[in-house]
PDB file of C-alpha atoms in Angstrom:
ATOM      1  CA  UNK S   1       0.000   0.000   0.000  1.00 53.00           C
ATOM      2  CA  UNK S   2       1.026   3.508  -0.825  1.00 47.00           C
ATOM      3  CA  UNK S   3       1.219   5.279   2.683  1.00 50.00           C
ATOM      4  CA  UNK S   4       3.853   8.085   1.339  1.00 49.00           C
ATOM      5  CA  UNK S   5       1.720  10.961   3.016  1.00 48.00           C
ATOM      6  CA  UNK S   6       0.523  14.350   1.403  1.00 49.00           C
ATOM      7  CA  UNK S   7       2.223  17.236   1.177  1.00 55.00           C
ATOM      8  CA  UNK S   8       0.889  19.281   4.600  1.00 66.00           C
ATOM      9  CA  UNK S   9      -1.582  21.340   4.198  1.00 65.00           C
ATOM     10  CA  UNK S  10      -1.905  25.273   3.316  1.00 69.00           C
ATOM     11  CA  UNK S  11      -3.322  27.471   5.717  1.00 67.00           C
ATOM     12  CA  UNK S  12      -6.101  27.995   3.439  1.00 66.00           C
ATOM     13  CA  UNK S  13      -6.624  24.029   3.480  1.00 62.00           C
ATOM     14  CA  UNK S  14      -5.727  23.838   7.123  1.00 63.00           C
ATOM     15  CA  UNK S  15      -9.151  26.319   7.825  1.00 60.00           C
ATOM     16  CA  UNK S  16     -10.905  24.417   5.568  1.00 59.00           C
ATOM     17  CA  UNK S  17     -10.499  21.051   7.256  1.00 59.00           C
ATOM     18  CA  UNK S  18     -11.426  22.934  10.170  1.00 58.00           C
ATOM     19  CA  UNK S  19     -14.488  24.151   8.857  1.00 61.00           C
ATOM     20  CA  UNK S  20     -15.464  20.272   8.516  1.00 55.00           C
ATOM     21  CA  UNK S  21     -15.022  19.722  12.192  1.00 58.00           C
ATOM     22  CA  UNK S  22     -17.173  22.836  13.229  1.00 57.00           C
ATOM     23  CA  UNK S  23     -19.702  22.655  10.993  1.00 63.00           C
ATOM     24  CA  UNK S  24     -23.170  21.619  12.594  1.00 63.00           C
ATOM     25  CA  UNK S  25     -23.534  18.835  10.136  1.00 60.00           C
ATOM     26  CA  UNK S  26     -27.012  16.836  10.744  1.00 63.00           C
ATOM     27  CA  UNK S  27     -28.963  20.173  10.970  1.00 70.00           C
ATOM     28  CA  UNK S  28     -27.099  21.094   7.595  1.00 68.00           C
ATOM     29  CA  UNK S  29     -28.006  17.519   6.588  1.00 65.00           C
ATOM     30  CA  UNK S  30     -31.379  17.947   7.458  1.00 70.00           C
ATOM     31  CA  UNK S  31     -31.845  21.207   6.499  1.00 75.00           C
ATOM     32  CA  UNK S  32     -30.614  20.156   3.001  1.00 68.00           C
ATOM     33  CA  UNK S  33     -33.251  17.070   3.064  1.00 71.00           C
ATOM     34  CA  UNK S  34     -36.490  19.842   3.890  1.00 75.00           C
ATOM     35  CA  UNK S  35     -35.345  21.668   0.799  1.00 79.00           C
ATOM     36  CA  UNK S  36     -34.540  18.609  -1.173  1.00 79.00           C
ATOM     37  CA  UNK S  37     -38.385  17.954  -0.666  1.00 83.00           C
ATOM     38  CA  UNK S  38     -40.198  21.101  -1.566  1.00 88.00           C
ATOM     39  CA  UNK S  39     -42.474  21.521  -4.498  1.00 93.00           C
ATOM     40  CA  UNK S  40     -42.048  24.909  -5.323  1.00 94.00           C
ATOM     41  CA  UNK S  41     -42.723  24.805  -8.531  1.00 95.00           C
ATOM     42  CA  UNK S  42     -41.014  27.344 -10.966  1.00 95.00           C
ATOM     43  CA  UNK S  43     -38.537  28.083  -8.550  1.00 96.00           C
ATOM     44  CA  UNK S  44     -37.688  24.350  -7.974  1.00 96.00           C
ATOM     45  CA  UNK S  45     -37.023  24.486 -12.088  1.00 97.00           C
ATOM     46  CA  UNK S  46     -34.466  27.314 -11.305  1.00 97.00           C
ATOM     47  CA  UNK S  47     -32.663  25.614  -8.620  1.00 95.00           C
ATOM     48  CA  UNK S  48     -32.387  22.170 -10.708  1.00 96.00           C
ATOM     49  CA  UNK S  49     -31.606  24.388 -13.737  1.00 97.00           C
ATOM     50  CA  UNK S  50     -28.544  26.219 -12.012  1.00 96.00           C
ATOM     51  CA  UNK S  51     -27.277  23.022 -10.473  1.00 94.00           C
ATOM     52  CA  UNK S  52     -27.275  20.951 -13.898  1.00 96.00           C
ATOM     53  CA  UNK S  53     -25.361  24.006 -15.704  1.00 96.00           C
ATOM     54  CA  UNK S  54     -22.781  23.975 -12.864  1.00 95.00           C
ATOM     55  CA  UNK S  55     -22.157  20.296 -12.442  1.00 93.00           C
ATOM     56  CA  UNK S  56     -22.313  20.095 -15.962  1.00 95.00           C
ATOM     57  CA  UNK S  57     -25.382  17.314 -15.922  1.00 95.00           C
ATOM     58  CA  UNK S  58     -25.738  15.104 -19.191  1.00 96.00           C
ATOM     59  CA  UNK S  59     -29.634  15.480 -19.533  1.00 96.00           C
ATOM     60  CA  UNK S  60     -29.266  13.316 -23.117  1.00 95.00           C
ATOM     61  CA  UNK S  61     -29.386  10.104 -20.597  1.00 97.00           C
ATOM     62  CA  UNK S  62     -31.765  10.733 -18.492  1.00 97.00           C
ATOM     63  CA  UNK S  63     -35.532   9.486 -18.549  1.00 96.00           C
ATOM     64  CA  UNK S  64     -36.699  12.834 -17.925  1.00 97.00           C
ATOM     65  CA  UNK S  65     -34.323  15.640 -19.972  1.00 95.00           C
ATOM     66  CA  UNK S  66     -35.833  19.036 -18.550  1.00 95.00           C
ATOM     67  CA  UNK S  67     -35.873  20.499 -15.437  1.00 96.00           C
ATOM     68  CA  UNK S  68     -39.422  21.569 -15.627  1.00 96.00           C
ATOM     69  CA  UNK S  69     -40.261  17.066 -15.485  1.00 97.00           C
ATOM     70  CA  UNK S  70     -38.935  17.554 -12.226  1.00 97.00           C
ATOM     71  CA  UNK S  71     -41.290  18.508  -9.175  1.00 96.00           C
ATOM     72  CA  UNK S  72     -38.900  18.266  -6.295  1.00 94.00           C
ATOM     73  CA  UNK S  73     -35.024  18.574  -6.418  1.00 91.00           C
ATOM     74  CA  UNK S  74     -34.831  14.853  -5.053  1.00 89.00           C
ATOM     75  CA  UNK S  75     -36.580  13.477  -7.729  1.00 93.00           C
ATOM     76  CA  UNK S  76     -33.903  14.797  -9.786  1.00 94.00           C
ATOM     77  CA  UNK S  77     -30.918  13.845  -7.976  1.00 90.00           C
ATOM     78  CA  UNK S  78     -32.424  10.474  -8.229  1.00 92.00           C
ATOM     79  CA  UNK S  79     -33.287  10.639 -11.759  1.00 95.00           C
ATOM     80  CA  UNK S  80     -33.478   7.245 -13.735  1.00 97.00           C
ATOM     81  CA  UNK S  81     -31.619   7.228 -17.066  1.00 97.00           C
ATOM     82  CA  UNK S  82     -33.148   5.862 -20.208  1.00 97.00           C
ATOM     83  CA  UNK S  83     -33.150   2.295 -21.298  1.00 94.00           C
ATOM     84  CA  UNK S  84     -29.490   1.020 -22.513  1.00 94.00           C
ATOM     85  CA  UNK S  85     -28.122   4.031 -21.724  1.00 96.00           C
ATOM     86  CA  UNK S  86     -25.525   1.831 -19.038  1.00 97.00           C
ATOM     87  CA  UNK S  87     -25.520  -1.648 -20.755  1.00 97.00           C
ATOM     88  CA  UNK S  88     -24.466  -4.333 -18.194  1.00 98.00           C
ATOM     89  CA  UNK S  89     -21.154  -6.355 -19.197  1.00 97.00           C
ATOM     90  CA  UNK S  90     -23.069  -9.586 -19.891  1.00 94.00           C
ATOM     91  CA  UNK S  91     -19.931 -12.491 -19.130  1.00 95.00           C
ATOM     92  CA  UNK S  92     -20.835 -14.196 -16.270  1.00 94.00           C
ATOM     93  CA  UNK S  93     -17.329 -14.725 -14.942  1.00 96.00           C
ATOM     94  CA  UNK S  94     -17.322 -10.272 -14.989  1.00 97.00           C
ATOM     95  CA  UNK S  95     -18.838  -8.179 -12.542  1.00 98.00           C
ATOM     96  CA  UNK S  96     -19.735  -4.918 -13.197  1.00 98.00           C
ATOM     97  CA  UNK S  97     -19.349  -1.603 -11.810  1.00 98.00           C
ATOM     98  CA  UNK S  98     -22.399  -0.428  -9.384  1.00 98.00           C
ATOM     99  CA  UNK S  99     -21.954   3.062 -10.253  1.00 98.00           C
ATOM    100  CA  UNK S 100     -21.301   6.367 -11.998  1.00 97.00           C
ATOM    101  CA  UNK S 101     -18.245   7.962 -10.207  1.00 96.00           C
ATOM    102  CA  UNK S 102     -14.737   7.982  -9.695  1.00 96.00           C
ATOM    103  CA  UNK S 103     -12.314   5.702  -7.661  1.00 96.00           C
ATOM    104  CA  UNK S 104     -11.272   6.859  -4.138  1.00 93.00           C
ATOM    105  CA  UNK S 105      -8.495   4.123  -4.267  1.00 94.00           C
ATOM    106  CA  UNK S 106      -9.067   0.008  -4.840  1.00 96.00           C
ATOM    107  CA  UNK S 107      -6.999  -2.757  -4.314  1.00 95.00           C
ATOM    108  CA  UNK S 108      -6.238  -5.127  -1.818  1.00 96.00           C
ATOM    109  CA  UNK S 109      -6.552  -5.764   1.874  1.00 96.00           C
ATOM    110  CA  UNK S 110      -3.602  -5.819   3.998  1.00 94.00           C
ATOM    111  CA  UNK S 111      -4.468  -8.415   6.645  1.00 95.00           C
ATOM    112  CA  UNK S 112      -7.448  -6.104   7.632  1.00 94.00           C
ATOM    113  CA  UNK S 113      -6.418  -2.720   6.417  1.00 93.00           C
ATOM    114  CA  UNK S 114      -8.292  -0.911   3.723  1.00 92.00           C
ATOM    115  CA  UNK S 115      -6.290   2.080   1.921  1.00 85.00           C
ATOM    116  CA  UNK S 116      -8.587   5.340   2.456  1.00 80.00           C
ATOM    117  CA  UNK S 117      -6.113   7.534   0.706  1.00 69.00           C
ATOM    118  CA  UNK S 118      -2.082   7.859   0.643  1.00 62.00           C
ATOM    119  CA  UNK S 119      -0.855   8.176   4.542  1.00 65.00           C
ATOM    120  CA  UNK S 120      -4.530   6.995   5.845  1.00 80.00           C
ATOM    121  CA  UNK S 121      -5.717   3.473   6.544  1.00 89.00           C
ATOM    122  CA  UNK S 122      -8.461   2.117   8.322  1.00 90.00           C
ATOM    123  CA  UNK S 123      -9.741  -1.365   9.552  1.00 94.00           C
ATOM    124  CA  UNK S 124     -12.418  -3.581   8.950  1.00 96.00           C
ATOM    125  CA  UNK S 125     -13.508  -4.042  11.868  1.00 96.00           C
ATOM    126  CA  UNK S 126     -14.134  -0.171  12.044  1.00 93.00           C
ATOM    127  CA  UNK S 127     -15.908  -0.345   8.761  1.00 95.00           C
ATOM    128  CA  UNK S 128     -18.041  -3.174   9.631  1.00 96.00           C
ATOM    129  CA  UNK S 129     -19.257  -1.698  12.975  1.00 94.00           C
ATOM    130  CA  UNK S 130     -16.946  -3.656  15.250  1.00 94.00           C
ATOM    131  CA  UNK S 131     -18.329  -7.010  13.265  1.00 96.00           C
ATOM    132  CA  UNK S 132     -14.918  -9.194  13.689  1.00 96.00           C
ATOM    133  CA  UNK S 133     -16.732 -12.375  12.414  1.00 96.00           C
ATOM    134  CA  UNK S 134     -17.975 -10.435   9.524  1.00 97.00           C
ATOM    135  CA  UNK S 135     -14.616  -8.693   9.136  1.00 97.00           C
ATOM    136  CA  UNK S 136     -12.886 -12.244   9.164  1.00 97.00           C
ATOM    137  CA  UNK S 137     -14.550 -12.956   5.872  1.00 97.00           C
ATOM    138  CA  UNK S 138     -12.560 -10.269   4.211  1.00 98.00           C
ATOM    139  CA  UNK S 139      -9.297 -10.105   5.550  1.00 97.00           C
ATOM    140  CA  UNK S 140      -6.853 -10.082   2.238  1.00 97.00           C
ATOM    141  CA  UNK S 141      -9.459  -9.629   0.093  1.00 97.00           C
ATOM    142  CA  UNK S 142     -10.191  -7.036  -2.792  1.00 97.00           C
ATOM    143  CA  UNK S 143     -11.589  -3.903  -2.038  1.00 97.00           C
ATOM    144  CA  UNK S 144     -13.045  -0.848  -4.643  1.00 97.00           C
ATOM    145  CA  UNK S 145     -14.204   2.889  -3.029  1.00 96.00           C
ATOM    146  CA  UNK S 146     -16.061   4.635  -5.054  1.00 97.00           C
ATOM    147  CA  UNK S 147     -17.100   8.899  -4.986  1.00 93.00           C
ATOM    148  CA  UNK S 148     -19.959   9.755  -6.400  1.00 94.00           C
ATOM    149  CA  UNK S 149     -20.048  14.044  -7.428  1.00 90.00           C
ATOM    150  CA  UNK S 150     -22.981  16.206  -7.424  1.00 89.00           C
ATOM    151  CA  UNK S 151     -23.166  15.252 -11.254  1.00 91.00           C
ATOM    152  CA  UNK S 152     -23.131  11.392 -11.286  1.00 94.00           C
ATOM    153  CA  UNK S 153     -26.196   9.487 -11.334  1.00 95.00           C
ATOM    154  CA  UNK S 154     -26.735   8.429  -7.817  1.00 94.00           C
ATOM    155  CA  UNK S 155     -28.754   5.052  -8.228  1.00 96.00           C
ATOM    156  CA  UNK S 156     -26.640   2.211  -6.882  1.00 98.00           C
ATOM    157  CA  UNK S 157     -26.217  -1.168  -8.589  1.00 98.00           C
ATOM    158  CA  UNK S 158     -25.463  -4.889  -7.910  1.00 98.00           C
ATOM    159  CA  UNK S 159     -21.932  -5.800  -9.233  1.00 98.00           C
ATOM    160  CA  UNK S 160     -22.803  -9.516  -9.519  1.00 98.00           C
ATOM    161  CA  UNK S 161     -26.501 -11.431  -8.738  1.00 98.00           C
ATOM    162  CA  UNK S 162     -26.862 -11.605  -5.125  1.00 98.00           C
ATOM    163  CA  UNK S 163     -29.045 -12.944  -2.554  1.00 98.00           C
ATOM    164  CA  UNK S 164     -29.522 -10.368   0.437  1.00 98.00           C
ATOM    165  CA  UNK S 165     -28.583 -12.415   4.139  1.00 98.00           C
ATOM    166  CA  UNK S 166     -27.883  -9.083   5.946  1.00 98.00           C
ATOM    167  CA  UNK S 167     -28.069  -5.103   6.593  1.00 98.00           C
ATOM    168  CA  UNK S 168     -26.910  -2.729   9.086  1.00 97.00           C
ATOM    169  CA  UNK S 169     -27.188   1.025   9.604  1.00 95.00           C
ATOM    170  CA  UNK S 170     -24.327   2.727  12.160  1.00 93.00           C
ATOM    171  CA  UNK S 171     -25.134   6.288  13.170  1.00 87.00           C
ATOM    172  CA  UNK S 172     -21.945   8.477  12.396  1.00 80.00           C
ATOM    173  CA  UNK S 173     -20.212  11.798  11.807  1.00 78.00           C
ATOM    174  CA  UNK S 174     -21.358  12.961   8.181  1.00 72.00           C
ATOM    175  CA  UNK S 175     -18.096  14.820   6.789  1.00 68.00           C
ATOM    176  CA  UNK S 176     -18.363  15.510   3.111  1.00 66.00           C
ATOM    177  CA  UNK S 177     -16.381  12.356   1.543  1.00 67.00           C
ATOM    178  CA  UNK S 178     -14.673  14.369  -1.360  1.00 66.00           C
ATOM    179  CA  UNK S 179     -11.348  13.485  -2.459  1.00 64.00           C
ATOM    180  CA  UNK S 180     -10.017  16.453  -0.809  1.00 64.00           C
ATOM    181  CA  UNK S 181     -11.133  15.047   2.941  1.00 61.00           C
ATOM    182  CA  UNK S 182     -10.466  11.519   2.248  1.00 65.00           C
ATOM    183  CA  UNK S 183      -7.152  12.920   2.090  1.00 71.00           C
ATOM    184  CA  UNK S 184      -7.230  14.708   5.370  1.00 62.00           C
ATOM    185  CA  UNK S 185      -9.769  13.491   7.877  1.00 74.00           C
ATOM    186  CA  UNK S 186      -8.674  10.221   9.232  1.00 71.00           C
ATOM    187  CA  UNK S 187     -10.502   7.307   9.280  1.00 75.00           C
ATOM    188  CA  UNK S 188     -13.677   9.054   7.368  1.00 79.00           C
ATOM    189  CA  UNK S 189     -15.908   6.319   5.995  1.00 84.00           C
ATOM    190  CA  UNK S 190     -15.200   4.234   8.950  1.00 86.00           C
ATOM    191  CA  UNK S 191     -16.833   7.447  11.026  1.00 87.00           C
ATOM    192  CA  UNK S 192     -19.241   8.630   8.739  1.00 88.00           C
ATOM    193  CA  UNK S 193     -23.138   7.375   8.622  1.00 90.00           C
ATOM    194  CA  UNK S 194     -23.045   4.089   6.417  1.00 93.00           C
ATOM    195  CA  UNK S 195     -25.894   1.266   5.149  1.00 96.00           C
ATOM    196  CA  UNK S 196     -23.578  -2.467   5.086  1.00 97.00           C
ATOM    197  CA  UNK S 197     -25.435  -4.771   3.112  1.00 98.00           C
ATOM    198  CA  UNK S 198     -23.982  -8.447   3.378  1.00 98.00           C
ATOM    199  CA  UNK S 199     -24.887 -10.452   0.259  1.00 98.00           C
ATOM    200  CA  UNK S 200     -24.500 -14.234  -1.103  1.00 98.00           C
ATOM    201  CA  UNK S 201     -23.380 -14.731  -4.739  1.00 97.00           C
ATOM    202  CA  UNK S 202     -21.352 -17.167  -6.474  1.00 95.00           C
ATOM    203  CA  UNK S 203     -18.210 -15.172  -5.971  1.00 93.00           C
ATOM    204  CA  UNK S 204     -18.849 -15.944  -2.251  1.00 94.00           C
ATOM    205  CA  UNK S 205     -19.718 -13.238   0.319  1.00 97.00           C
ATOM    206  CA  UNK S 206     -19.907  -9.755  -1.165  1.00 98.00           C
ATOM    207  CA  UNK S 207     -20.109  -6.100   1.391  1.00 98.00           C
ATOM    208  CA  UNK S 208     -21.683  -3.021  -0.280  1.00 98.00           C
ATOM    209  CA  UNK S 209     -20.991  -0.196   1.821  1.00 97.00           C
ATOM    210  CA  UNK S 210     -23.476   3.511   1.008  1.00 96.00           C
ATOM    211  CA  UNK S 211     -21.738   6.152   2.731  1.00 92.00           C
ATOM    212  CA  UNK S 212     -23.545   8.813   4.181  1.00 84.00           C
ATOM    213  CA  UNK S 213     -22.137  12.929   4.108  1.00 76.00           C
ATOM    214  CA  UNK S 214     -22.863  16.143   4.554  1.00 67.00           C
ATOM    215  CA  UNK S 215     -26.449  17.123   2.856  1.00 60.00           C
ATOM    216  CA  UNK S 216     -26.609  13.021   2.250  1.00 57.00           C
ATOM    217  CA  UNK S 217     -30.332  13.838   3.175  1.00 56.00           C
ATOM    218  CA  UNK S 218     -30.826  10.047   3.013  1.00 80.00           C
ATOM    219  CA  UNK S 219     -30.084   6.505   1.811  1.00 90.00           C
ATOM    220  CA  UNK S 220     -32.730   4.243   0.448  1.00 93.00           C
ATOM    221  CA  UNK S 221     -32.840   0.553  -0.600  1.00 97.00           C
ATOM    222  CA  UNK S 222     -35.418  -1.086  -3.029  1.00 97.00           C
ATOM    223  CA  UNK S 223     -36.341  -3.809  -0.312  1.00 97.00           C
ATOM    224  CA  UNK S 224     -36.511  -1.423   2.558  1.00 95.00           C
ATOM    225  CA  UNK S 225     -37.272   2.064   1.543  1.00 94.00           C
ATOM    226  CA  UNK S 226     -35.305   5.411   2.864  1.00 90.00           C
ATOM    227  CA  UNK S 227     -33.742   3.767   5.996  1.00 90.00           C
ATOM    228  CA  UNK S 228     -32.465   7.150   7.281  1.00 81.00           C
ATOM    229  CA  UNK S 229     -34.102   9.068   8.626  1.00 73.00           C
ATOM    230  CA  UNK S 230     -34.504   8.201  11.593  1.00 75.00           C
ATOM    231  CA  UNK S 231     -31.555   8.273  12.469  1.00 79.00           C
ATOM    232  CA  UNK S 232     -30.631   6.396  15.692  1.00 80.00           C
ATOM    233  CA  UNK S 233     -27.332   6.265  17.939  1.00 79.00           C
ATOM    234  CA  UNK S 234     -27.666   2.550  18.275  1.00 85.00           C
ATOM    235  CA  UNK S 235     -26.132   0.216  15.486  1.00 92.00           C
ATOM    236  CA  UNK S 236     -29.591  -1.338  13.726  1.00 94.00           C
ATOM    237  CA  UNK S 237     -29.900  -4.732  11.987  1.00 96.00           C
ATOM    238  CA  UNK S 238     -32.119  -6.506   9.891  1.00 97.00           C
ATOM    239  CA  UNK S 239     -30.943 -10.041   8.638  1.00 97.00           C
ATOM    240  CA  UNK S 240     -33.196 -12.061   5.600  1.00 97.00           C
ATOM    241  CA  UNK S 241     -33.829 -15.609   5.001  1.00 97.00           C
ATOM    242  CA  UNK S 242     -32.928 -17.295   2.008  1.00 94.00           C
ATOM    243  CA  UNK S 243     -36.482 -18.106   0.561  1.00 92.00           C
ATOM    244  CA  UNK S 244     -40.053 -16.772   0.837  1.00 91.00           C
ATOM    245  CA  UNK S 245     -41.341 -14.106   2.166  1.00 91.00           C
ATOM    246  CA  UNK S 246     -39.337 -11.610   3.125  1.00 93.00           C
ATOM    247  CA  UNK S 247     -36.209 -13.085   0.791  1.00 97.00           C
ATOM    248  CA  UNK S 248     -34.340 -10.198  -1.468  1.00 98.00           C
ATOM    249  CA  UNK S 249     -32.666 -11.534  -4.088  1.00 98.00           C
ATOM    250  CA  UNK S 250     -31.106  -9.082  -6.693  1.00 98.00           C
ATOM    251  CA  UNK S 251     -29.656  -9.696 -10.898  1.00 98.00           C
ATOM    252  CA  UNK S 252     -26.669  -8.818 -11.791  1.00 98.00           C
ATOM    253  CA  UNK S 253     -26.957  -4.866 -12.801  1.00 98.00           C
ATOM    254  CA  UNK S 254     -30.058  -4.210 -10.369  1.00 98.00           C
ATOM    255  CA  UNK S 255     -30.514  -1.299  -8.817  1.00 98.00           C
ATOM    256  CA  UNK S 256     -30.266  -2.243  -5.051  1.00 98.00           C
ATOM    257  CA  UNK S 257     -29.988   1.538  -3.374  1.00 96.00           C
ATOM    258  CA  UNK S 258     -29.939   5.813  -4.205  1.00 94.00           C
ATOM    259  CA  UNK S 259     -28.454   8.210  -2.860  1.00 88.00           C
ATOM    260  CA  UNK S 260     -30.241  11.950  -1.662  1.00 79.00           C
ATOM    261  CA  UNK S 261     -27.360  13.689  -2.389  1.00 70.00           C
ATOM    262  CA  UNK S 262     -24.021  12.156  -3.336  1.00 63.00           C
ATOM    263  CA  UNK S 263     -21.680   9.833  -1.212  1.00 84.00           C
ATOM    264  CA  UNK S 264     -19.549   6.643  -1.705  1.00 93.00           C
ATOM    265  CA  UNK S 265     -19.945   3.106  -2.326  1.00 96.00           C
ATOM    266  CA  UNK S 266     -17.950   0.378  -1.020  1.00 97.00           C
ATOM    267  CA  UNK S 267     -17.212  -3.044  -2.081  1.00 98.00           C
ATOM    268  CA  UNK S 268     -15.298  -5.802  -0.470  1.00 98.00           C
ATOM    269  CA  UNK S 269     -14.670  -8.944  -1.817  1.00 98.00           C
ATOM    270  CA  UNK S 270     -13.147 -12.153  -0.041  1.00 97.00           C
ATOM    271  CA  UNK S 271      -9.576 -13.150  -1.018  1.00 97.00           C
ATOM    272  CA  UNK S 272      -8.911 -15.108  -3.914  1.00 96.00           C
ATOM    273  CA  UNK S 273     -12.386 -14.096  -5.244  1.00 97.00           C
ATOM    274  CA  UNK S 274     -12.115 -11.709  -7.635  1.00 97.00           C
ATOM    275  CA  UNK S 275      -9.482  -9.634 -10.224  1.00 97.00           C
ATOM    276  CA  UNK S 276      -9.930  -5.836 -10.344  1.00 98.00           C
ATOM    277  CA  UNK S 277      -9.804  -4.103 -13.187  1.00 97.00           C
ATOM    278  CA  UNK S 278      -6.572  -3.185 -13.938  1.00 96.00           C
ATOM    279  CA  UNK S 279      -7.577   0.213 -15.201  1.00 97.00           C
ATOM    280  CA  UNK S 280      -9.873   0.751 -11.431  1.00 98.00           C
ATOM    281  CA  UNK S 281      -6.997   3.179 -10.130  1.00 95.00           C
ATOM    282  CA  UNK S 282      -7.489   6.264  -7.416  1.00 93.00           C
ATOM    283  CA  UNK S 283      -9.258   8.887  -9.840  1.00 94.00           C
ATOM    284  CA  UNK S 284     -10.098   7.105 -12.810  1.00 97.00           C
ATOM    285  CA  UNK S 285     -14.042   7.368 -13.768  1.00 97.00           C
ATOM    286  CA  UNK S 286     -16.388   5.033 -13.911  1.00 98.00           C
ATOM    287  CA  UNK S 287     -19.755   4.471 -15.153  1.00 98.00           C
ATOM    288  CA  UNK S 288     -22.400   1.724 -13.911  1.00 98.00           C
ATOM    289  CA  UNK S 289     -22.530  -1.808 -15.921  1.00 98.00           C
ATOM    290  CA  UNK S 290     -18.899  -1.608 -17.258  1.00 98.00           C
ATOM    291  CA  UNK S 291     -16.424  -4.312 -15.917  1.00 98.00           C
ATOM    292  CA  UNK S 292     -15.490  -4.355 -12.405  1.00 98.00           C
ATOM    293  CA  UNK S 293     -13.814  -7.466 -11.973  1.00 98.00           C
ATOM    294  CA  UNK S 294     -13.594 -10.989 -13.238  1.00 97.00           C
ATOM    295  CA  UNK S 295     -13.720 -14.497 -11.408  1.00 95.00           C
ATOM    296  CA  UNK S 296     -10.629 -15.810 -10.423  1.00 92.00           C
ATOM    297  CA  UNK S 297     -10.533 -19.667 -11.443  1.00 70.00           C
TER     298      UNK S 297
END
């Protein structure tokens, strides 16, 4: 792992770390989920209008292509794209990507250290909510982080088919996860507000991590609906049988989760799983339903 460290930061960069520390961030979180929510019409138009020219939106993919289709600024943010507009890599030895982004940094495990950015690690256990059976499954394995912008679509996918066995939400700090503060706040998704869902597939035991931030007004699942808010201090978990009712069981490509505002997915893998991607490096971008990952034999 790369743990050369930074260059330290400016004095300018220094205040705006700071900033993150000070900043009330779940009334700035919620505040930005009341807003998120309002139907006000022609000035909701404006709003989505502004933020599309400055993040540079593609509106050609989307389902809906004007603002004015758009009656609140979260349907928006979650906007579906049009049909083929992210083909899924078809091979069934090749997972694909679960979404539009760019990688944080990807690799492997060290034991049971996961590379946040160069100079900062942090564990699995801290990840996984202090889970050291569940951690055990990954040590050495394969790990991808990836950032979602403001731009991105922010509809989550499943890399590979999977059968849902378990999910957790942990309470947490909610820093923004730019590149920028992965490279200075230690230990940030490991603190931050995070959904772990623990799936079955026939690359073995797969982890994918939706990281909460600042103005994340919310993360939601297809099986269980916006599961924050509320948000609780207590660690909350739901686990899923196999078969009947109550059984989740996703395709390959599937939407499984969106965001309200963007954030980070994580995957982990177990060792001797899985390939990356050779071209999966920190800041290279990447777009839903391209490959991911092949089987190892």
């Amino acid at each position: 792992m790369n743990l050369q460290p930074y260059p330290k930061p400016s004095i300018t960069e220094r205040i705006k770390i700071a900033a993150h520390y000070l900043l009330p961030q779940l009334l700035l979180t919620q505040c930005a989920g009341w807003l998120a929510q309002r139907r006000w019409g022609k000035v909701t138009h404006f709003i989505i209008d502004r933020f599309a020219r400055h993040y540079r939106v593609n509106w050609q993919e989307a389902q809906k292509s004007k603002p004015g289709d758009y009656a609140t600024f979260n349907e928006f943010f979650t906007r579906t794209l049009k049909d083929g507009a992210r083909p899924i890599i078809a091979d069934e030895n090749t997972l694909c990507l679960p979404a539009d982004g760019r990688v944080s940094e990807s690799g492997t495990i060290d034991d049971n250290r996961l590379l946040q950015a160069k100079g900062h690690l942090f564990t699995l256990e801290d990840l996984l909510a202090g889970d050291t059976e569940l951690a055990a499954q990954f040590r050495n394995g394969t790990f991808l982080t990836t950032y979602l912008s403001p731009r991105d679509y922010h509809r989550v996918h499943m890399p590979c088919a999977g059968m849902l066995r378990r999910m957790i939400y942990v309470s947490g700090e909610l820093f923004s996860v730019n590149p920028f503060l992965a490279e200075h706040v230690p230990n940030l998704f490991a603190r931050n507000e995070r959904l772990i869902c623990l799936f079955d597939t026939e690359f073995g035991s797969m982890v994918q991590i939706l990281v909460g931030a600042t103005v994340t007004a919310s993360i939601s699942t297809v099986w269980a609906g916006v599961v924050n808010p509320p948000r609780t201090a207590a660690v909350r978990q739901w686990d899923y049988p196999e078969s009947g009712d109550g059984a989740v069981i996703l395709r390959k490509g599937e939407e499984m989760g969106a965001f309200r505002l963007g954030s980070t997915v994580i995957n982990l893998f177990p060792h001797g799983s899985i390939r990356l991607n050779e071209r999966l490096k920190a800041g290279v971008e990447t777009r839903m339903g391209e490959t991911m990952a092949q089987r190892l034999s």
